[in-house]
Amino acid sequence: MRIMVVDDDALAGELTAAVLESAGHEVVLVENGIEALEKFGEDRAFAMVVSDMNMPLVSGIELFRHLRDANIDIPFILLTGDDPAPMMAEEPRLDVCLTKDASLEISLIEAIEAANERRRRA
Amino acid sequence: MSGGAAGMETRKPTLREKIQKLRLTFLDKLPDMILEGRGMCGRLLVAPGDAKALDDLFRAFHTIKGTAASFGLNEISDQGGIGETLVTAFRNLSPPERAETAATVVGELSAVLDQTAGLVTVAGDGEVKIDHETKVFFSVKDEKDGFPSKRVFLCDDDQIAGEHLIAQLTCFGYEVVPYSTTDALRTAVLANAPDAVIMDIMFPDGINAGTEIIDSMRRELSSPPPVVFLSARRDFDARLRSVQAGGQAYFTKPVKVTELVETLDVLTNREEPDPYRVLVVDDEKEVAEYHGLILEEAGMSVRLLYEPSAILDVLTEFRPDMVLMDMYMPTCSGRDLSQLIRQIPDFISLPIVFLSNETNKVMQISALRVGAEGFLTKPIQPDDLITAVAVRAERMRTLRSLMVRDGLTGLFNHTFLSQYLVTALATAKRETKRVSLVMLDIDHFKTINDSYGHPAGDQVLVALSRLLQQRLRRSDMLGRYGGEEFAVIMQNTGPEEARLIVDGLREDFSRLQFQAGERSFSCTFSGGVAGFPDVPRDHLMEAADQALYRAKRAGRNRVAGVPAEVRS
């Protein structure tokens, strides 16, 4: 699957990419929300977005809303350093909101499968 | 090496290894982040209402919290969380409340940063570094083919420990001269100063004899050599004396050689770091000159541009680390100009900072949307300008190096090298010049890993990259292409010349002697060379790959070119 990873912290982005690549996905890394939107402008062939929440200029949630406004309806996984529950409450349309921790390598892959499964059933 | 089946073996790093590498990079980076955090705290003391400093500080703690958690560094993550909460609470205060509590809060934040720094040290010590149990190193059998070495004086009264250290440092290309007394060292340094001194502290003539002699030499010499202290003492007093004597680093015995070498590499680097390159775009000549002067005074390299329409040529030729741009210019607005710059792939990540009288938030945000990095409001204090520019230029360089360099060998990575090849070929076509592409692959690398362990394999990779770095020309671009595959792009070089150069390197590499524990081994590489314009641009990579494959099939340990009938 071709996945866009959005993170302003280069290391965190690399980590997410490493996890996804090891699961056989193709990853395109971008540094911020604006770059992400620009990428979608030129190339829509992404099956999923995995984005950090807290980024300068455009936050992860704002990016999600921009994408939905632009009718880009692919699954969106939000990564956050905070408690995910309030985030899901604020934006229930999010597919998954995950806390960043050492179990990311497992939880992220599970989340992707769950998101895909839900889409298939919907 | 035992012979294996034909074909290339590749070893891709596993997810574990990748995560571990990223984790180490993060731990390496944290001290700088902590330092930056301290800087921001300082700014809060002076200007408790500085929203930018608060945002930056919040983001710094937030990053520490999130990224540390991702790497399983939970205690560090907790400190990030505490810092984040403190900043948020402070940000919610009214301006007078902020002014009143600034000193206290900054004190608390500093304590959090101290705690974090302590945890980083502990976490770093706990990490498994490459050469713990099996000491792996390489040496050159034939001395005349040795690396151009740097001279280091080692002063230690323990001669056995000294000899062991010398053997290893020599393998990393250092020429080490031992001295067993401080007097002998002093005479030698005054006669002919080395590139660096490694100094013990305790000698028969006193428990501080090492630091004392260095301190006194520093007063006698106008440019004393850099000094690294190496001692069994772990006490505060010894460390303090070493700093006061001008010591650049302090290692406790037994020293980890790779760490010592890293420090020596930095200290003896004879090349000056490149100054930041800043392009100042402003139609008002005097304003541009004023800002340019401030930045030049701070040691940066500045180019002034008064006429926006010439920007493309200047960008290509000057290659700035960042652009400082006036927002309002008669021929085109800074907003349009930065959008124009962003549409060129090469400059997509070039930081652009606007400088204007604009205080209107909406206008600022619309500028940020087209990709500006930041906004500075005129008039700006010289120090603020220097800081704003230096921070962004530095971050740009760090990010670029993270993105373009391979973690183990420090060479350029696949992505960067592929981009570079495209540019080099375009230039060669335009200027009707030649480019050669060389692909190298270590022979039977998997067997090395299997027989001697991954640390041995890693040392082979590092050794080959050091050899290539030392021996190739400045104009040659060198990168790690994959597992054990390297690529070299040679500009203005035909394939025959490229093949001769690489073949010489191949012979030298086969003479290197590696040690893994008790066992020693050597290994070889194969190479494939293809040259433009003999081979068309689009097929160059494929042709070099096929040449490499032929070299492998013909028995390895050789460099092959493209057969005449294949060339266009």
CSV table of C-alpha atoms in Angstrom, one decimal, chain B residues 170-509:
chain,number,residue,atom,x,y,z
B,170,THR,CA,46.8,3.5,13.8
B,171,CYS,CA,44.2,1.3,12.2
B,172,PHE,CA,41.9,4.3,11.9
B,173,GLY,CA,44.6,6.2,10.0
B,174,TYR,CA,46.3,8.1,12.9
B,175,GLU,CA,50.1,8.2,13.3
B,176,VAL,CA,50.6,8.0,17.1
B,177,VAL,CA,53.8,8.9,18.9
B,178,PRO,CA,54.0,7.8,22.5
B,179,TYR,CA,55.6,9.7,25.4
B,180,SER,CA,55.8,8.3,28.9
B,181,THR,CA,56.7,11.5,30.8
B,182,THR,CA,55.2,14.9,30.8
B,183,ASP,CA,58.6,16.5,30.2
B,184,ALA,CA,59.2,14.5,27.1
B,185,LEU,CA,55.8,15.4,25.8
B,186,ARG,CA,56.4,19.1,26.5
B,187,THR,CA,59.7,19.1,24.6
B,188,ALA,CA,58.1,17.4,21.6
B,189,VAL,CA,55.1,19.6,21.4
B,190,LEU,CA,57.2,22.8,21.6
B,191,ALA,CA,59.5,21.5,18.9
B,192,ASN,CA,56.8,20.4,16.5
B,193,ALA,CA,53.1,20.6,17.5
B,194,PRO,CA,51.0,17.6,16.5
B,195,ASP,CA,47.4,17.6,15.2
B,196,ALA,CA,46.2,16.6,18.7
B,197,VAL,CA,47.4,15.4,22.1
B,198,ILE,CA,45.9,12.5,24.1
B,199,MET,CA,46.9,13.2,27.7
B,200,ASP,CA,46.8,11.0,30.9
B,201,ILE,CA,46.3,13.0,34.1
B,202,MET,CA,48.0,11.0,36.9
B,203,PHE,CA,51.8,10.6,36.7
B,204,PRO,CA,54.4,9.6,39.2
B,205,ASP,CA,55.2,13.3,39.6
B,206,GLY,CA,51.7,14.2,40.7
B,207,ILE,CA,48.0,13.3,40.5
B,208,ASN,CA,47.4,16.5,38.5
B,209,ALA,CA,50.6,16.5,36.5
B,210,GLY,CA,48.8,15.9,33.2
B,211,THR,CA,46.5,18.9,33.5
B,212,GLU,CA,49.2,21.1,34.9
B,213,ILE,CA,51.6,20.6,32.0
B,214,ILE,CA,48.9,21.2,29.4
B,215,ASP,CA,47.9,24.3,31.2
B,216,SER,CA,51.4,25.7,31.2
B,217,MET,CA,52.0,24.8,27.6
B,218,ARG,CA,48.8,26.6,26.6
B,219,ARG,CA,50.4,29.8,28.0
B,220,GLU,CA,53.6,29.3,26.0
B,221,LEU,CA,52.1,28.5,22.6
B,222,SER,CA,50.1,30.9,20.5
B,223,SER,CA,48.0,28.1,18.9
B,224,PRO,CA,48.3,25.1,21.1
B,225,PRO,CA,47.1,21.7,19.7
B,226,PRO,CA,43.7,20.4,20.8
B,227,VAL,CA,44.0,18.2,23.9
B,228,VAL,CA,41.9,15.2,24.9
B,229,PHE,CA,42.3,13.9,28.5
B,230,LEU,CA,42.2,10.2,29.2
B,231,SER,CA,42.2,9.2,32.8
B,232,ALA,CA,41.2,6.6,35.4
B,233,ARG,CA,40.0,9.5,37.6
B,234,ARG,CA,36.3,10.0,37.5
B,235,ASP,CA,36.1,12.8,40.1
B,236,PHE,CA,34.8,16.3,39.6
B,237,ASP,CA,38.1,18.0,40.5
B,238,ALA,CA,39.9,16.2,37.7
B,239,ARG,CA,37.3,17.0,35.1
B,240,LEU,CA,37.2,20.6,36.2
B,241,ARG,CA,41.0,21.0,36.0
B,242,SER,CA,40.9,19.4,32.5
B,243,VAL,CA,38.3,22.0,31.3
B,244,GLN,CA,40.3,24.8,32.9
B,245,ALA,CA,43.5,23.6,31.2
B,246,GLY,CA,41.6,23.9,27.9
B,247,GLY,CA,40.9,20.1,27.4
B,248,GLN,CA,38.4,19.6,24.5
B,249,ALA,CA,37.2,16.2,25.8
B,250,TYR,CA,37.5,13.9,28.8
B,251,PHE,CA,37.5,10.1,28.5
B,252,THR,CA,37.7,7.7,31.4
B,253,LYS,CA,39.7,4.5,31.1
B,254,PRO,CA,39.1,2.0,29.6
B,255,VAL,CA,38.2,4.2,26.7
B,256,LYS,CA,35.9,3.1,23.8
B,257,VAL,CA,38.2,3.5,20.8
B,258,THR,CA,35.4,4.3,18.4
B,259,GLU,CA,34.3,7.2,20.5
B,260,LEU,CA,37.8,8.5,20.9
B,261,VAL,CA,38.3,8.3,17.2
B,262,GLU,CA,35.1,10.2,16.5
B,263,THR,CA,36.3,13.0,18.8
B,264,LEU,CA,39.8,13.0,17.2
B,265,ASP,CA,38.2,13.2,13.8
B,266,VAL,CA,36.3,16.3,14.7
B,267,LEU,CA,39.2,17.9,16.5
B,268,THR,CA,41.8,17.3,13.8
B,269,ASN,CA,39.5,18.2,10.9
B,270,ARG,CA,41.6,20.7,9.0
B,271,GLU,CA,38.8,22.0,6.9
B,272,GLU,CA,37.0,25.1,8.1
B,273,PRO,CA,33.3,24.6,8.4
B,274,ASP,CA,31.5,26.4,5.5
B,275,PRO,CA,29.9,29.6,6.6
B,276,TYR,CA,26.1,29.8,6.2
B,277,ARG,CA,25.2,31.1,2.8
B,278,VAL,CA,22.4,33.7,2.9
B,279,LEU,CA,20.7,35.4,0.0
B,280,VAL,CA,19.2,38.8,0.8
B,281,VAL,CA,16.5,40.0,-1.6
B,282,ASP,CA,15.5,43.6,-1.2
B,283,ASP,CA,14.9,46.3,-3.8
B,284,GLU,CA,16.0,49.0,-1.4
B,285,LYS,CA,19.8,48.8,-1.8
B,286,GLU,CA,20.6,50.4,1.5
B,287,VAL,CA,18.4,48.1,3.5
B,288,ALA,CA,19.8,45.1,1.8
B,289,GLU,CA,23.3,46.3,2.4
B,290,TYR,CA,22.6,46.9,6.1
B,291,HIS,CA,21.2,43.5,6.7
B,292,GLY,CA,23.9,41.9,4.6
B,293,LEU,CA,26.5,43.7,6.7
B,294,ILE,CA,25.1,42.4,10.0
B,295,LEU,CA,25.1,38.8,8.8
B,296,GLU,CA,28.6,39.1,7.3
B,297,GLU,CA,29.9,40.5,10.6
B,298,ALA,CA,28.5,37.3,12.2
B,299,GLY,CA,30.7,35.3,9.8
B,300,MET,CA,28.1,34.3,7.2
B,301,SER,CA,28.5,34.4,3.5
B,302,VAL,CA,26.0,36.9,2.0
B,303,ARG,CA,24.9,37.7,-1.5
B,304,LEU,CA,22.7,40.7,-2.1
B,305,LEU,CA,20.0,40.9,-4.8
B,306,TYR,CA,18.2,44.1,-5.7
B,307,GLU,CA,16.4,42.8,-8.8
B,308,PRO,CA,14.1,39.9,-8.2
B,309,SER,CA,14.0,38.8,-11.8
B,310,ALA,CA,17.6,37.6,-11.5
B,311,ILE,CA,16.9,35.3,-8.7
B,312,LEU,CA,17.0,32.0,-10.6
B,313,ASP,CA,20.5,32.5,-11.8
B,314,VAL,CA,21.7,33.6,-8.3
B,315,LEU,CA,20.0,30.6,-6.6
B,316,THR,CA,21.7,28.1,-9.0
B,317,GLU,CA,25.1,29.8,-8.8
B,318,PHE,CA,25.2,30.8,-5.1
B,319,ARG,CA,23.3,27.8,-3.6
B,320,PRO,CA,22.2,29.6,-0.4
B,321,ASP,CA,21.2,27.8,2.8
B,322,MET,CA,18.4,30.3,3.2
B,323,VAL,CA,16.8,33.4,1.7
B,324,LEU,CA,15.9,36.5,3.5
B,325,MET,CA,13.4,38.4,1.5
B,326,ASP,CA,11.6,41.8,1.6
B,327,MET,CA,7.8,41.3,1.5
B,328,TYR,CA,7.0,44.3,-0.7
B,329,MET,CA,9.0,45.0,-3.9
B,330,PRO,CA,7.9,47.0,-6.9
B,331,THR,CA,8.3,44.3,-9.6
B,332,CYS,CA,6.8,41.4,-7.7
B,333,SER,CA,5.8,40.7,-4.1
B,334,GLY,CA,7.8,38.5,-1.8
B,335,ARG,CA,4.8,36.2,-1.7
B,336,ASP,CA,4.8,35.6,-5.5
B,337,LEU,CA,8.6,35.3,-5.6
B,338,SER,CA,8.7,32.6,-2.9
B,339,GLN,CA,5.9,30.7,-4.7
B,340,LEU,CA,7.9,30.9,-7.9
B,341,ILE,CA,11.0,29.6,-6.0
B,342,ARG,CA,8.9,26.7,-4.5
B,343,GLN,CA,7.8,25.6,-8.0
B,344,ILE,CA,11.4,24.6,-8.8
B,345,PRO,CA,12.1,21.1,-7.4
B,346,ASP,CA,15.6,21.9,-6.4
B,347,PHE,CA,14.5,24.7,-4.1
B,348,ILE,CA,11.4,23.1,-2.6
B,349,SER,CA,12.8,22.9,0.9
B,350,LEU,CA,15.0,26.1,0.8
B,351,PRO,CA,14.0,28.1,3.9
B,352,ILE,CA,12.6,31.6,3.0
B,353,VAL,CA,12.2,34.2,5.7
B,354,PHE,CA,10.3,37.4,5.0
B,355,LEU,CA,11.4,40.7,6.4
B,356,SER,CA,8.8,43.4,6.4
B,357,ASN,CA,6.8,46.0,8.3
B,358,GLU,CA,3.9,43.7,8.0
B,359,THR,CA,2.2,43.2,11.4
B,360,ASN,CA,-1.0,42.0,9.9
B,361,LYS,CA,-1.5,38.4,11.0
B,362,VAL,CA,-3.7,37.5,8.0
B,363,MET,CA,-1.1,38.7,5.5
B,364,GLN,CA,1.7,36.9,7.4
B,365,ILE,CA,-0.3,33.7,7.3
B,366,SER,CA,-1.0,34.0,3.6
B,367,ALA,CA,2.8,34.3,3.2
B,368,LEU,CA,3.4,31.3,5.4
B,369,ARG,CA,1.0,29.3,3.2
B,370,VAL,CA,3.1,29.6,0.2
B,371,GLY,CA,5.9,28.1,2.1
B,372,ALA,CA,7.8,30.9,3.9
B,373,GLU,CA,9.6,29.6,6.9
B,374,GLY,CA,9.0,32.6,9.1
B,375,PHE,CA,8.4,36.3,9.4
B,376,LEU,CA,10.6,39.0,10.9
B,377,THR,CA,9.3,42.4,11.5
B,378,LYS,CA,11.4,45.5,10.6
B,379,PRO,CA,13.1,47.2,12.3
B,380,ILE,CA,14.9,44.2,13.7
B,381,GLN,CA,17.7,44.1,16.2
B,382,PRO,CA,21.0,42.9,14.7
B,383,ASP,CA,21.3,40.1,17.3
B,384,ASP,CA,17.8,38.9,16.6
B,385,LEU,CA,18.4,38.9,12.9
B,386,ILE,CA,21.6,36.8,13.3
B,387,THR,CA,19.9,34.3,15.6
B,388,ALA,CA,16.8,34.0,13.4
B,389,VAL,CA,18.9,33.4,10.3
B,390,ALA,CA,21.5,31.1,12.0
B,391,VAL,CA,18.9,28.9,13.6
B,392,ARG,CA,17.1,28.3,10.3
B,393,ALA,CA,20.3,27.8,8.2
B,394,GLU,CA,21.6,25.3,10.8
B,395,ARG,CA,18.3,23.4,11.0
B,396,MET,CA,18.2,23.3,7.2
B,397,ARG,CA,21.7,21.8,7.2
B,398,THR,CA,21.0,19.2,9.9
B,399,LEU,CA,17.8,18.2,8.2
B,400,ARG,CA,19.4,17.9,4.9
B,401,SER,CA,22.2,15.8,6.3
B,402,LEU,CA,19.7,13.6,8.1
B,403,MET,CA,17.8,13.1,4.9
B,404,VAL,CA,20.8,12.6,2.6
B,405,ARG,CA,23.3,10.7,4.6
B,406,ASP,CA,23.5,7.0,5.6
B,407,GLY,CA,23.5,6.4,9.3
B,408,LEU,CA,26.3,3.9,9.5
B,409,THR,CA,28.9,5.3,7.1
B,410,GLY,CA,28.0,9.0,6.9
B,411,LEU,CA,28.0,8.7,3.1
B,412,PHE,CA,25.2,10.1,0.9
B,413,ASN,CA,22.3,7.8,0.7
B,414,HIS,CA,20.5,6.3,-2.3
B,415,THR,CA,17.9,9.0,-2.7
B,416,PHE,CA,20.3,11.8,-2.6
B,417,LEU,CA,22.8,10.1,-4.9
B,418,SER,CA,20.1,9.3,-7.5
B,419,GLN,CA,19.1,13.0,-7.6
B,420,TYR,CA,22.7,14.1,-7.8
B,421,LEU,CA,23.2,11.7,-10.8
B,422,VAL,CA,20.3,13.3,-12.7
B,423,THR,CA,21.8,16.8,-12.1
B,424,ALA,CA,25.3,15.7,-13.0
B,425,LEU,CA,24.1,14.1,-16.2
B,426,ALA,CA,22.0,17.2,-17.2
B,427,THR,CA,25.1,19.4,-16.7
B,428,ALA,CA,27.3,17.0,-18.6
B,429,LYS,CA,24.9,17.0,-21.5
B,430,ARG,CA,24.6,20.8,-21.6
B,431,GLU,CA,28.4,21.3,-21.3
B,432,THR,CA,29.2,18.2,-23.4
B,433,LYS,CA,31.3,16.7,-20.7
B,434,ARG,CA,31.8,13.2,-19.5
B,435,VAL,CA,30.4,11.4,-16.4
B,436,SER,CA,31.3,8.0,-15.1
B,437,LEU,CA,29.1,6.0,-12.7
B,438,VAL,CA,30.8,3.2,-10.7
B,439,MET,CA,28.8,0.6,-8.7
B,440,LEU,CA,30.8,-1.3,-6.1
B,441,ASP,CA,29.7,-4.4,-4.1
B,442,ILE,CA,31.5,-6.2,-1.4
B,443,ASP,CA,32.1,-9.8,-2.3
B,444,HIS,CA,30.5,-12.5,-0.2
B,445,PHE,CA,29.3,-9.9,2.4
B,446,LYS,CA,26.7,-12.3,3.8
B,447,THR,CA,29.4,-14.9,4.6
B,448,ILE,CA,31.4,-12.2,6.5
B,449,ASN,CA,28.3,-11.4,8.6
B,450,ASP,CA,27.6,-15.1,9.1
B,451,SER,CA,31.1,-16.1,10.0
B,452,TYR,CA,32.4,-13.1,12.0
B,453,GLY,CA,29.2,-11.4,13.2
B,454,HIS,CA,27.4,-8.2,12.2
B,455,PRO,CA,29.9,-5.9,14.0
B,456,ALA,CA,32.6,-7.3,11.8
B,457,GLY,CA,30.4,-6.7,8.7
B,458,ASP,CA,29.7,-3.1,9.8
B,459,GLN,CA,33.4,-2.5,10.3
B,460,VAL,CA,34.0,-3.7,6.7
B,461,LEU,CA,31.4,-1.2,5.5
B,462,VAL,CA,32.9,1.6,7.5
B,463,ALA,CA,36.4,0.7,6.4
B,464,LEU,CA,35.5,0.7,2.7
B,465,SER,CA,33.7,4.0,3.0
B,466,ARG,CA,36.8,5.5,4.8
B,467,LEU,CA,39.1,4.2,2.1
B,468,LEU,CA,36.9,5.6,-0.6
B,469,GLN,CA,36.5,8.9,1.1
B,470,GLN,CA,40.2,9.3,1.7
B,471,ARG,CA,41.3,8.3,-1.7
B,472,LEU,CA,38.7,9.6,-4.1
B,473,ARG,CA,38.9,13.2,-5.5
B,474,ARG,CA,36.9,16.1,-4.1
B,475,SER,CA,34.9,16.2,-7.2
B,476,ASP,CA,33.8,12.6,-6.9
B,477,MET,CA,30.5,12.0,-5.3
B,478,LEU,CA,30.3,8.9,-3.1
B,479,GLY,CA,27.3,7.2,-1.6
B,480,ARG,CA,26.1,4.0,0.0
B,481,TYR,CA,23.6,2.6,-2.3
B,482,GLY,CA,22.2,-0.3,-0.4
B,483,GLY,CA,23.3,-3.0,2.0
B,484,GLU,CA,26.8,-3.5,0.9
B,485,GLU,CA,26.6,-1.6,-2.3
B,486,PHE,CA,28.4,1.7,-3.0
B,487,ALA,CA,28.2,4.1,-5.9
B,488,VAL,CA,30.6,6.7,-7.1
B,489,ILE,CA,29.8,9.5,-9.6
B,490,MET,CA,32.8,10.9,-11.3
B,491,GLN,CA,32.4,14.1,-13.2
B,492,ASN,CA,34.6,15.0,-16.2
B,493,THR,CA,36.0,11.5,-16.1
B,494,GLY,CA,35.8,8.9,-18.9
B,495,PRO,CA,35.0,5.2,-18.0
B,496,GLU,CA,38.6,4.0,-18.7
B,497,GLU,CA,40.1,6.5,-16.2
B,498,ALA,CA,37.3,5.7,-13.7
B,499,ARG,CA,38.0,2.0,-14.0
B,500,LEU,CA,41.8,2.5,-13.4
B,501,ILE,CA,41.1,4.6,-10.3
B,502,VAL,CA,38.7,2.1,-8.9
B,503,ASP,CA,40.9,-0.8,-9.7
B,504,GLY,CA,43.7,0.7,-7.6
B,505,LEU,CA,41.3,1.1,-4.7
B,506,ARG,CA,40.2,-2.5,-5.2
B,507,GLU,CA,43.8,-3.7,-4.8
B,508,ASP,CA,44.3,-1.6,-1.7
B,509,PHE,CA,41.1,-2.7,-0.1
